[in-house]
Coordinates of C-alpha atoms in Angstrom, one line a residue:
M1 CA -11.2 154.6 105.7
S2 CA -11.9 156.2 109.1
T3 CA -14.5 155.8 111.8
L4 CA -17.7 157.7 112.1
V5 CA -16.4 159.2 115.4
D6 CA -13.4 160.7 113.5
F7 CA -15.8 162.3 110.9
L8 CA -18.1 163.7 113.6
Q9 CA -15.2 165.6 115.2
T10 CA -15.3 168.0 112.3
L11 CA -18.9 169.0 113.2
P12 CA -20.1 171.2 116.1
D13 CA -20.7 168.9 119.1
I14 CA -24.2 167.5 119.6
E15 CA -24.9 167.0 123.3
F16 CA -27.2 164.5 125.0
R17 CA -28.4 164.1 128.5
K18 CA -28.4 160.4 129.3
G19 CA -30.1 157.9 131.6
K20 CA -29.3 154.4 132.5
A21 CA -30.7 153.2 129.2
C22 CA -27.7 154.8 127.4
V23 CA -25.0 152.9 129.4
D24 CA -25.5 149.5 127.8
A25 CA -25.7 149.5 124.0
K26 CA -27.9 146.4 124.1
K27 CA -30.4 148.0 126.4
R28 CA -30.4 151.5 125.0
K29 CA -33.8 152.9 124.0
A30 CA -33.5 156.2 122.1
S31 CA -37.3 156.8 122.4
A32 CA -37.0 157.1 126.1
W33 CA -35.3 160.5 125.7
Q34 CA -37.1 163.8 125.5
F35 CA -36.3 166.9 123.6
N36 CA -35.3 170.1 125.5
P37 CA -36.0 173.1 123.2
R38 CA -33.3 175.3 124.8
R39 CA -30.6 175.7 122.2
S40 CA -27.4 177.8 121.8
V41 CA -28.0 180.7 119.4
S42 CA -24.5 180.7 118.0
A43 CA -23.8 177.0 117.5
L44 CA -25.9 175.4 114.7
G45 CA -26.2 171.7 115.5
K46 CA -26.5 172.0 119.3
L47 CA -29.1 169.7 120.7
N48 CA -30.0 168.7 124.3
L49 CA -32.0 165.6 125.1
V50 CA -33.2 165.3 128.7
D51 CA -33.7 162.0 130.6
V52 CA -36.1 162.6 133.4
D53 CA -34.4 160.2 135.8
T54 CA -30.8 161.3 136.0
G55 CA -29.9 164.3 133.8
E56 CA -26.3 163.2 133.0
S57 CA -24.8 164.4 129.8
V58 CA -22.7 162.6 127.1
C59 CA -21.5 163.8 123.7
L60 CA -22.6 162.1 120.5
K61 CA -19.1 161.0 119.6
A62 CA -18.7 159.1 122.9
L63 CA -22.2 157.6 122.4
L64 CA -21.5 156.3 118.9
K65 CA -18.1 155.0 120.0
G66 CA -19.8 152.8 122.6
N67 CA -22.4 151.5 120.2
G68 CA -20.1 148.5 119.2
K69 CA -21.5 145.5 117.4
A70 CA -25.2 145.3 116.8
P71 CA -27.2 142.8 119.0
G72 CA -28.5 139.7 117.2
H73 CA -31.6 140.2 115.0
A74 CA -34.9 139.9 117.0
I75 CA -36.7 137.0 115.4
D76 CA -39.3 135.9 117.9
V77 CA -41.1 132.8 116.7
E78 CA -42.5 129.8 118.5
K79 CA -40.2 127.1 119.6
R80 CA -41.8 124.7 117.2
Q81 CA -40.7 127.0 114.3
T82 CA -36.9 126.7 114.8
A83 CA -36.5 125.7 111.1
L84 CA -38.1 129.0 110.1
K85 CA -35.8 131.0 112.5
V86 CA -32.7 129.3 110.8
R87 CA -34.1 130.2 107.4
E88 CA -34.8 133.8 108.3
K89 CA -31.2 134.2 109.7
A90 CA -29.9 132.8 106.4
F91 CA -32.0 135.4 104.6
L92 CA -30.7 138.3 106.6
G93 CA -27.2 137.1 106.0
K94 CA -27.7 138.1 102.3
V95 CA -28.5 141.7 103.2
A96 CA -25.3 143.8 103.1
R97 CA -24.3 146.3 105.8
G98 CA -26.5 149.4 105.9
R99 CA -25.4 152.6 104.2
M100 CA -26.1 156.1 105.4
S101 CA -25.1 159.0 103.1
I102 CA -23.0 161.7 104.8
Q103 CA -25.6 164.1 103.2
F104 CA -28.0 162.9 105.9
V105 CA -25.7 164.3 108.7
K106 CA -25.4 167.6 106.8
A107 CA -29.2 167.8 106.4
L108 CA -29.6 167.4 110.2
R109 CA -27.2 170.3 110.9
S110 CA -29.3 172.6 108.6
R111 CA -32.6 171.9 110.3
E112 CA -34.3 173.6 113.3
P113 CA -34.7 171.2 116.2
D114 CA -38.3 170.0 115.4
A115 CA -39.8 166.5 115.5
Y116 CA -38.0 165.6 112.2
Y117 CA -34.6 166.7 113.6
R118 CA -35.2 164.6 116.8
A119 CA -36.0 161.5 114.7
G120 CA -32.8 162.0 112.7
I121 CA -30.6 162.3 115.8
R122 CA -32.2 159.3 117.4
S123 CA -31.5 157.2 114.3
L124 CA -27.8 157.8 114.7
N125 CA -28.0 155.9 118.0
H126 CA -28.6 152.7 115.9
L127 CA -25.6 153.0 113.6
Y128 CA -23.7 150.0 115.2
N129 CA -20.0 149.6 114.4
G130 CA -20.2 152.6 112.0
R131 CA -17.4 153.2 109.5
I132 CA -16.8 156.0 107.0
E133 CA -16.4 154.5 103.5
G134 CA -16.2 157.3 100.9
Q135 CA -19.5 159.3 101.0
Y136 CA -21.2 156.7 103.2
V137 CA -21.3 155.5 106.7
T138 CA -21.7 151.7 106.7
Y139 CA -23.2 150.1 109.8
D140 CA -24.4 146.8 111.2
H141 CA -28.1 146.3 111.0
Y142 CA -30.3 145.4 114.0
Y143 CA -33.5 144.1 112.4
R144 CA -36.7 143.2 114.3
L145 CA -39.2 140.8 112.8
T146 CA -42.7 142.4 112.9
F147 CA -46.2 141.5 111.9
G148 CA -46.6 139.4 108.8
G149 CA -42.9 138.9 108.2
R150 CA -41.7 142.5 107.8
Y151 CA -38.3 143.5 109.1
Y152 CA -37.9 146.8 110.9
D153 CA -34.5 148.7 111.0
Q154 CA -34.6 151.5 113.6
A155 CA -31.8 153.4 112.0
F156 CA -33.6 153.9 108.7
Q157 CA -37.4 153.2 109.1
N158 CA -37.9 155.5 112.0
L159 CA -37.2 158.5 109.7
P160 CA -39.8 160.7 108.0
N161 CA -39.7 160.5 104.2
E162 CA -37.8 163.7 103.8
F163 CA -34.8 162.3 105.8
K164 CA -35.1 158.8 104.3
A165 CA -34.3 160.4 100.9
K166 CA -31.2 162.1 102.4
F167 CA -30.2 158.9 104.2
R168 CA -30.1 156.9 100.9
T169 CA -28.7 159.6 98.6
E170 CA -27.4 158.1 95.3
L171 CA -28.5 154.6 96.3
L172 CA -31.3 152.8 94.4
N173 CA -34.7 152.8 96.2
Y174 CA -36.8 149.9 94.7
D175 CA -40.5 149.9 95.5
I176 CA -43.3 147.5 94.5
E177 CA -45.8 149.3 92.3
A178 CA -49.3 149.2 93.7
C179 CA -48.1 146.7 96.3
N180 CA -51.4 146.2 98.1
L181 CA -53.3 145.5 94.8
A182 CA -50.7 143.1 93.5
C183 CA -50.7 141.1 96.8
L184 CA -54.5 141.0 96.8
N185 CA -54.7 139.8 93.2
H186 CA -52.0 137.1 94.0
L187 CA -54.2 135.8 96.8
F188 CA -57.4 135.9 94.6
R189 CA -55.5 133.7 92.0
E190 CA -54.1 131.4 94.6
Y191 CA -57.5 130.7 96.3
E192 CA -59.4 130.8 92.9
V193 CA -61.6 133.8 93.6
D194 CA -63.0 135.1 90.3
Y195 CA -62.2 138.8 90.9
R196 CA -59.2 141.1 90.3
V197 CA -58.6 144.7 91.4
K198 CA -57.8 146.8 88.4
S199 CA -54.8 149.0 88.4
S200 CA -57.0 151.8 87.0
I201 CA -59.0 152.0 90.3
Y202 CA -57.0 155.0 91.5
K203 CA -57.6 156.9 88.3
T204 CA -61.3 156.3 88.5
M205 CA -61.5 157.4 92.1
M206 CA -59.5 160.6 91.4
E207 CA -61.8 161.5 88.5
H208 CA -65.0 160.9 90.5
T209 CA -63.9 162.4 93.9
G210 CA -61.4 165.0 93.0
L211 CA -59.0 163.6 95.7
T212 CA -55.3 163.1 95.2
R213 CA -53.8 159.7 94.3
K214 CA -52.2 159.4 97.7
Q215 CA -55.6 160.0 99.4
C216 CA -57.3 157.5 97.1
K217 CA -54.7 154.9 98.0
Q218 CA -55.4 155.5 101.6
M219 CA -59.1 155.0 101.0
V220 CA -58.4 151.7 99.2
H221 CA -56.0 150.4 101.9
T222 CA -58.3 151.3 104.8
T223 CA -61.4 149.8 103.1
T224 CA -59.4 146.6 102.2
Y225 CA -58.2 146.0 105.8
R226 CA -61.8 146.5 107.0
I227 CA -62.9 143.7 104.6
G228 CA -64.6 146.2 102.2
R229 CA -66.8 147.8 104.9
V230 CA -67.5 151.5 104.6
T231 CA -69.2 153.5 107.3
I232 CA -71.2 156.5 106.0
G233 CA -70.3 159.1 108.6
V234 CA -67.6 161.7 109.3
N235 CA -67.1 161.4 113.1
D236 CA -64.1 159.1 113.0
G237 CA -62.0 156.7 110.9
L238 CA -62.1 157.0 107.1
G239 CA -65.1 159.3 107.1
A240 CA -63.2 161.8 109.3
K241 CA -60.3 161.8 106.9
V242 CA -62.5 162.3 103.8
Y243 CA -64.3 165.1 105.7
Q244 CA -60.9 166.8 106.3
W245 CA -59.8 166.2 102.6
C246 CA -63.0 167.9 101.4
G247 CA -62.2 171.1 103.4
N248 CA -64.6 170.1 106.2
R249 CA -67.6 170.1 103.8
R250 CA -69.9 167.5 105.3
K251 CA -72.3 167.2 102.3
K252 CA -69.4 166.5 99.8
A253 CA -67.7 164.0 102.2
L254 CA -70.9 162.0 102.6
K255 CA -71.5 162.0 98.9
I256 CA -68.0 160.5 98.3
L257 CA -68.5 157.9 101.0
R258 CA -71.9 156.8 99.6
W259 CA -70.4 156.5 96.1
W260 CA -67.4 154.6 97.4
N261 CA -69.6 152.2 99.4
Q262 CA -71.5 151.3 96.2
Y263 CA -68.4 151.2 94.0
V264 CA -66.4 148.9 96.3
S265 CA -69.2 146.4 96.8
P266 CA -67.7 143.8 94.4
L267 CA -64.4 144.0 96.2
R268 CA -66.2 143.5 99.5
C269 CA -67.9 140.3 98.2
A270 CA -64.5 139.1 96.8
L271 CA -62.7 139.6 100.1
E272 CA -65.4 137.8 102.0
S273 CA -65.1 134.8 99.6
L274 CA -61.3 134.9 99.9
L275 CA -61.5 134.7 103.7
E276 CA -64.0 131.8 103.5
R277 CA -61.6 129.9 101.2
V278 CA -58.6 130.7 103.4
H279 CA -60.5 129.2 106.4
G280 CA -61.6 126.2 104.3
A281 CA -58.2 125.4 102.9
H282 CA -56.7 125.8 106.4
R283 CA -59.1 123.3 107.9
K284 CA -58.4 120.7 105.1
S285 CA -54.6 121.0 105.5
C286 CA -54.5 121.3 109.3
S287 CA -53.0 118.3 111.0
S288 CA -55.1 118.5 114.1
P289 CA -58.2 120.4 115.4
R290 CA -56.0 121.8 118.1
N291 CA -54.2 123.9 115.5
Y292 CA -57.3 125.3 113.7
H293 CA -56.6 128.8 115.2
R294 CA -53.0 128.8 113.9
Y295 CA -52.7 130.2 110.4
A296 CA -49.5 130.4 108.3
N297 CA -48.9 133.0 105.6
E298 CA -46.6 132.7 102.5
V299 CA -43.4 133.2 104.4
G300 CA -44.3 130.5 107.0
L301 CA -45.0 132.8 109.9
I302 CA -47.8 131.7 112.3
L303 CA -50.7 133.9 113.4
D304 CA -52.6 132.7 116.6
L305 CA -56.2 133.9 116.2
N306 CA -57.0 132.8 119.8
S307 CA -54.8 135.5 121.1
E308 CA -56.3 137.8 123.8
E309 CA -56.0 140.9 121.6
Y310 CA -58.6 139.5 119.1
Q311 CA -61.2 138.5 121.7
R312 CA -64.4 140.5 121.9
E313 CA -67.6 140.3 124.0
K314 CA -69.9 139.5 121.1
T315 CA -69.2 136.6 118.7
H316 CA -69.7 138.5 115.5
Y317 CA -67.4 141.4 116.6
Q318 CA -64.8 138.8 117.5
Q319 CA -65.0 137.1 114.1
Y320 CA -64.8 140.4 112.4
A321 CA -61.6 141.3 114.3
R322 CA -60.0 138.0 113.6
N323 CA -60.9 138.2 109.9
K324 CA -59.4 141.7 109.6
V325 CA -56.1 140.7 111.1
L326 CA -56.0 137.5 109.1
L327 CA -56.5 139.3 105.8
A328 CA -53.7 141.8 106.7
F329 CA -51.4 138.9 107.8
M330 CA -51.9 137.1 104.5
I331 CA -51.3 140.3 102.4
C332 CA -48.1 141.0 104.3
G333 CA -47.0 137.4 103.8
V334 CA -47.2 137.7 100.0
E335 CA -45.4 141.1 100.0
Q336 CA -42.6 139.7 102.1
A337 CA -42.3 136.5 100.1
Y338 CA -41.6 138.6 97.1
I339 CA -39.0 140.8 99.0
R340 CA -37.2 137.6 100.2
E341 CA -37.0 136.3 96.6
V342 CA -35.5 139.7 95.5
V343 CA -32.9 139.5 98.2
S344 CA -32.1 135.9 97.4
L345 CA -31.5 136.7 93.7
N346 CA -29.2 139.6 94.7
P347 CA -27.0 138.5 97.6
G348 CA -24.9 141.4 99.0
R349 CA -26.4 144.0 96.7
V350 CA -29.4 144.9 98.9
C351 CA -28.2 147.1 101.8
M352 CA -31.5 148.0 103.5
L353 CA -35.0 146.5 103.8
D354 CA -38.0 148.8 103.7
H355 CA -41.6 147.5 104.2
D356 CA -42.6 147.2 100.6
G357 CA -39.3 147.6 98.9
V358 CA -35.5 147.6 99.3
V359 CA -32.5 149.9 99.0
A360 CA -29.7 148.6 96.8
T361 CA -26.2 149.6 95.8
G362 CA -26.8 148.7 92.1
A363 CA -29.3 147.4 89.6
L364 CA -31.2 144.3 90.8
S365 CA -32.4 141.1 89.1
L366 CA -36.1 140.8 89.8
P367 CA -38.2 137.6 90.1
D368 CA -40.9 136.9 87.5
W369 CA -44.0 137.2 89.6
R370 CA -47.3 137.7 87.8
G371 CA -48.7 141.2 88.5
F372 CA -45.7 142.4 90.5
T373 CA -43.6 145.3 89.2
M374 CA -40.6 146.8 91.1
K375 CA -39.3 150.2 90.0
V376 CA -36.6 152.6 91.2
K377 CA -38.2 155.6 92.9
D378 CA -36.9 159.0 94.1

């Protein structure tokens, strides 16, 4: 076993120009650096990042050596939710140290210094307490709790998909099949809404529109988080994307949007019924009218709908904005409740958390949740 610094000495040096944010590991912000396109012709792997304030330079080996222990996980919840914070820390304790394949560093060296290359270099800044163990660099996580109960790891999740695959080479990448649909159907069952989104929806859409599966998934997700509303126009939003997918043919794009608006009308009614029942169940279970604006999702996280970011001038716009964020919050809660159960069933085997999946060192035992399927993906 050796340190990551020892390993990097075998590579051509990668240089940074640093500012004050790089001095203290706890305050370091990689996103504050800018890329300087000037690069040595002879030395593959040379990179200069410029900080506008100072222009001091430091090599990557010295930077990683100063990373040290990761700061405590950022779990920002209300003071009244101290029990939730304790529970979340216990959950993160079951996630093993992160693992980065050495193939990732080799992939960085072979790329031109484009946006992907920069994202990869910045990720190395978050490999706290890195150690070489065989073909992997193990590191201490720094997770930040985000909307709905998701955890964000800057070393891994900042990367584009191409580099994520290199990062987790020969590890098992588990992903929830049709995650959005599974979470929606779970909520429909829980709140007794007589509607289910069929898994064949993507196939039907592909046959009717001629779009790819990925594009159809994006249409479903966007429409779901707009509570089933579809705007028939190509100036912005979903309409602009469909217009682009159709090769900038306005007539074809509008035809798809009109069909989609009609096809999705049962889902729109079901989502409206779901939100009505969520509001009704919350009012019945709420201990005090003073807490009517505070909604909890499946992992116990609280959403305050009286927050300034959801306030609008007109009442109906404000209610729409609140309903949109509440629906997304509830869906994320179901997704993360499933992820937490997966980690609890496999302590020490999951080494990285992704939004709708996990990365593991070996085969996992999966919970028996109706409608949920988790598979290993490339």
